[in-house]
Amino acid sequence: METTIFSTPTTIGIPSFVTPSTRWPRRNRLAVVSVLTPSTSTKDLKTESTSSYNRVITPVKTVYNDNWIDHVAISYLSKAVQDAAGLRNEESGYESLVVAAGAVFRSFGPIRQRQVVVKALQSAIPEPVAFLIKKVMPPSKFSREYFASFTTIFFPWLVGPCQVTESEFEGRKERNVVHIKKCRFLESTNCAGMCTNLCKMPSQEFIKNSFGIPINMVPNFDDMSCEMTFGQDPPSLKDDPAFKQPCYKLCNVKHKHDTR
C-alpha cells in the first residue's frame, strides 16, 4: 500500500521553480525518448556565492526556465522515484522530484535510500537498452569521452549547466570529466546527505553495473559544483571525503546525517 506525502514550502524550504500545468505523463515511448532529448534549461541563470562548510546559504537561487521536454523528463524521473519508494506527493516539476527525494531520505536508512534510487534509474532506462550499450561500448577512451559528452548534452535539466573537461587517464589526456558548475539537485535540496545517498552513491553504482564503466562523483559542498570522472573508481566509503563533511546550517531536510 502506498503512502501519500503532502509537503509544503514551509517544511522543506524548496525554492520557487517554474512548474508545468500538466499532470504526470504515462510511462510510454514519449517519456523514454524525452529523457534522451537535449535540454535548454540553462538559459537566463542567476547565481549566488557561498562560503565555507557549515555556512548559511543566501535565499537567492538559480532560476531555471525549463521547457516542455525538460518537464516531461523531470516528471518521468520523479514518478520513477515515487514508484520505487511507494511514496506519493502532489507537487509538479522539479519541486516534485525534490519532494520525492526528501521523502525517501526521511523514510529510509542510507542503504535503502540508495536501493530506491537505483531501482528508479533502472526503471527509467530499460535493461535491454543498458545491456546493448554495455556490449556495444566496452570501456575505452571513446566510451568514456562519449558518456561525458552525453551527460553535458542531455542532463542539464537534472544537474544544471555542465561542460566536458580533461583529466589524465593512464598517462594520457582524455576528455572524460563532466564539470557541473552548480548542481541543481544539491542547490534545491541544500542537503549534503541527500547529495551523497540519493545522487552520488546510487549513480556510481547504476552507471558501473548497467554500462560497465566506473565513475567517481566528487561534490564540492562549498560552491555546490561537482566533477564526474568516467573511468575512475570512487574511493571506499571510509576514505571518501564527501562523507566526512557536515551539512549546511540551513539544510532543507533538517535531518541528522550519519557520516559513518
XYZ file of C-alpha atoms in Angstrom:
260
model
C 0.000 0.000 0.000
C 1.369 3.421 -0.953
C 1.679 6.347 1.396
C 0.805 9.858 0.264
C 3.268 12.584 1.201
C 1.924 16.147 1.325
C 4.680 18.740 1.605
C 4.654 22.495 1.807
C 7.425 25.043 1.233
C 7.495 25.857 4.973
C 8.623 22.359 5.892
C 11.129 21.624 3.177
C 12.284 25.082 2.106
C 12.067 24.330 -1.587
C 12.950 27.229 -3.916
C 10.389 28.509 -6.371
C 10.670 26.957 -9.829
C 8.644 27.289 -12.984
C 6.272 24.319 -12.902
C 4.139 22.821 -15.655
C 0.375 22.768 -15.531
C 0.124 19.254 -16.867
C -0.146 16.110 -14.808
C 2.212 13.129 -14.738
C 2.693 11.649 -18.213
C 2.074 7.978 -18.637
C 5.242 5.920 -18.819
C 5.390 5.368 -22.553
C 7.684 5.823 -25.508
C 7.429 9.600 -25.311
C 8.634 9.577 -21.707
C 11.631 7.395 -22.510
C 12.545 9.461 -25.554
C 12.221 12.681 -23.558
C 14.980 11.615 -21.180
C 17.278 11.289 -24.178
C 16.401 14.693 -25.630
C 18.667 17.759 -25.274
C 17.740 20.282 -22.625
C 17.544 24.043 -22.922
C 17.195 24.707 -19.214
C 20.495 26.564 -18.939
C 19.291 29.951 -20.156
C 18.807 33.047 -18.051
C 20.570 31.713 -14.974
C 21.128 33.680 -11.781
C 23.895 32.577 -9.454
C 24.861 33.043 -5.828
C 28.069 32.796 -3.823
C 28.821 30.525 -0.885
C 31.470 30.445 1.818
C 32.847 27.527 3.846
C 31.377 24.430 5.477
C 28.511 24.988 7.889
C 27.785 28.236 6.075
C 24.409 29.895 5.745
C 23.265 29.959 2.115
C 21.574 33.142 0.934
C 17.968 32.770 -0.240
C 18.831 33.759 -3.832
C 18.565 30.660 -6.014
C 19.381 29.805 -9.591
C 16.330 30.252 -11.823
C 15.760 27.577 -14.473
C 13.493 28.159 -17.454
C 12.545 24.542 -18.111
C 10.937 23.826 -21.462
C 8.243 21.196 -22.011
C 10.815 18.496 -22.807
C 12.590 19.221 -19.522
C 9.283 18.996 -17.677
C 8.496 15.605 -19.212
C 11.928 14.237 -18.254
C 11.706 15.671 -14.722
C 8.200 14.313 -14.213
C 9.197 10.899 -15.517
C 12.160 10.598 -13.120
C 10.137 11.905 -10.180
C 7.410 9.370 -10.930
C 10.021 6.607 -11.107
C 11.391 7.587 -7.677
C 7.892 7.687 -6.191
C 7.031 4.288 -7.671
C 10.250 2.736 -6.368
C 9.683 4.117 -2.869
C 5.902 3.672 -2.692
C 5.569 7.328 -1.686
C 3.424 9.956 -3.383
C 3.360 13.736 -3.464
C 1.114 16.274 -5.166
C 3.840 18.627 -6.407
C 4.859 19.147 -10.026
C 8.013 19.955 -11.952
C 11.435 19.841 -10.325
C 9.781 20.561 -6.987
C 8.104 17.152 -7.195
C 11.476 15.426 -7.685
C 12.956 17.258 -4.690
C 9.945 16.420 -2.503
C 10.111 12.758 -3.576
C 13.826 12.616 -2.766
C 13.231 14.276 0.603
C 10.525 11.744 1.468
C 12.869 8.862 0.621
C 15.632 10.425 2.709
C 13.385 10.797 5.753
C 11.638 7.438 5.431
C 14.531 5.027 4.898
C 18.061 4.310 6.082
C 21.111 5.012 3.868
C 21.247 1.548 2.251
C 17.545 1.524 1.403
C 17.769 5.094 0.087
C 20.389 4.059 -2.447
C 18.420 0.970 -3.421
C 15.328 3.058 -4.118
C 17.214 5.421 -6.431
C 18.966 2.578 -8.265
C 15.589 0.925 -8.811
C 14.179 4.209 -10.128
C 17.082 4.610 -12.553
C 16.682 1.038 -13.741
C 13.024 1.662 -14.497
C 13.829 4.941 -16.265
C 16.389 3.287 -18.547
C 15.141 -0.139 -19.695
C 17.536 -3.017 -19.005
C 17.737 -4.135 -22.687
C 18.876 -0.631 -23.658
C 21.526 -0.555 -20.922
C 22.692 -4.070 -21.848
C 23.030 -3.128 -25.519
C 25.057 -0.016 -24.675
C 27.289 -2.069 -22.372
C 28.002 -4.595 -25.119
C 28.465 -2.131 -27.954
C 30.595 0.298 -25.935
C 33.063 -1.551 -23.685
C 35.401 0.550 -21.516
C 37.667 2.624 -23.781
C 38.732 6.196 -24.389
C 35.843 6.564 -26.829
C 33.208 5.292 -24.372
C 34.500 7.420 -21.501
C 34.506 10.566 -23.617
C 31.146 9.636 -25.135
C 29.471 9.275 -21.728
C 30.946 12.597 -20.611
C 29.656 14.426 -23.696
C 26.276 12.672 -23.479
C 25.821 13.866 -19.900
C 26.509 17.517 -20.726
C 24.084 17.469 -23.668
C 21.143 15.545 -22.262
C 21.097 16.096 -18.497
C 21.374 19.819 -17.673
C 17.684 19.649 -16.656
C 18.743 17.369 -13.793
C 22.133 18.682 -12.651
C 22.350 22.171 -14.137
C 24.831 23.657 -16.637
C 27.890 21.470 -17.177
C 30.817 21.038 -19.533
C 33.419 18.456 -20.525
C 36.958 18.906 -19.186
C 40.193 16.927 -19.411
C 41.922 14.601 -16.989
C 44.910 12.298 -17.178
C 43.956 8.664 -17.667
C 46.705 6.036 -17.702
C 49.300 8.583 -18.734
C 47.362 10.403 -21.425
C 44.828 13.203 -21.626
C 41.162 12.394 -22.081
C 38.025 14.497 -22.148
C 36.272 12.187 -19.699
C 35.285 14.626 -16.932
C 31.965 16.424 -16.544
C 32.253 19.640 -14.552
C 28.929 20.767 -13.106
C 29.170 24.451 -12.329
C 26.432 24.418 -9.685
C 24.448 21.251 -9.110
C 20.727 21.853 -9.393
C 19.842 18.920 -7.147
C 22.244 19.957 -4.373
C 21.122 23.580 -4.547
C 17.456 22.570 -4.457
C 17.805 20.166 -1.524
C 20.541 22.144 0.258
C 21.462 18.846 1.936
C 24.826 17.054 1.830
C 23.278 13.764 2.945
C 20.778 13.739 0.079
C 23.608 14.521 -2.346
C 25.711 11.550 -1.230
C 22.950 8.975 -0.623
C 20.429 9.895 -3.319
C 22.736 11.049 -6.117
C 26.428 10.228 -5.781
C 26.331 6.642 -4.479
C 23.361 5.253 -6.477
C 24.540 6.956 -9.681
C 28.021 5.486 -9.331
C 26.553 2.035 -8.714
C 23.987 2.228 -11.509
C 26.370 3.500 -14.193
C 29.049 0.922 -13.405
C 26.657 -2.044 -13.174
C 24.467 -1.045 -16.114
C 27.052 0.290 -18.564
C 30.256 -1.349 -17.333
C 32.137 1.873 -16.778
C 33.222 3.142 -13.337
C 32.573 6.740 -12.378
C 33.696 8.881 -9.482
C 31.482 11.807 -8.500
C 33.180 14.448 -6.364
C 30.800 17.119 -4.994
C 32.154 20.404 -3.682
C 29.904 21.491 -0.825
C 31.470 24.967 -0.732
C 30.367 26.160 -4.178
C 27.899 23.320 -4.978
C 29.895 22.254 -8.018
C 30.644 18.634 -8.874
C 33.034 16.669 -11.061
C 32.094 13.335 -12.610
C 35.114 11.400 -13.863
C 34.249 8.485 -16.145
C 36.660 5.569 -15.921
C 37.779 6.364 -12.372
C 36.832 4.093 -9.484
C 35.467 6.012 -6.466
C 37.223 5.662 -3.101
C 35.818 3.427 -0.390
C 33.166 4.939 1.858
C 35.540 5.305 4.799
C 38.041 7.190 2.607
C 35.571 9.268 0.575
C 35.834 12.978 1.549
C 32.181 13.523 0.605
C 31.093 11.520 3.649
C 33.240 13.480 6.068
C 31.516 16.825 5.567
C 28.833 18.312 7.829
C 25.635 19.570 6.265
C 24.536 23.148 5.723
C 23.202 25.135 8.672
C 20.028 25.778 6.694
C 19.640 22.196 5.477
C 16.185 21.916 3.917
C 15.642 18.405 5.248
C 16.636 19.245 8.847
C 17.802 15.658 9.311
C 20.793 14.418 11.288
C 23.325 12.977 8.854
C 25.296 9.860 9.623
C 28.806 10.271 8.219
C 29.966 6.801 9.180
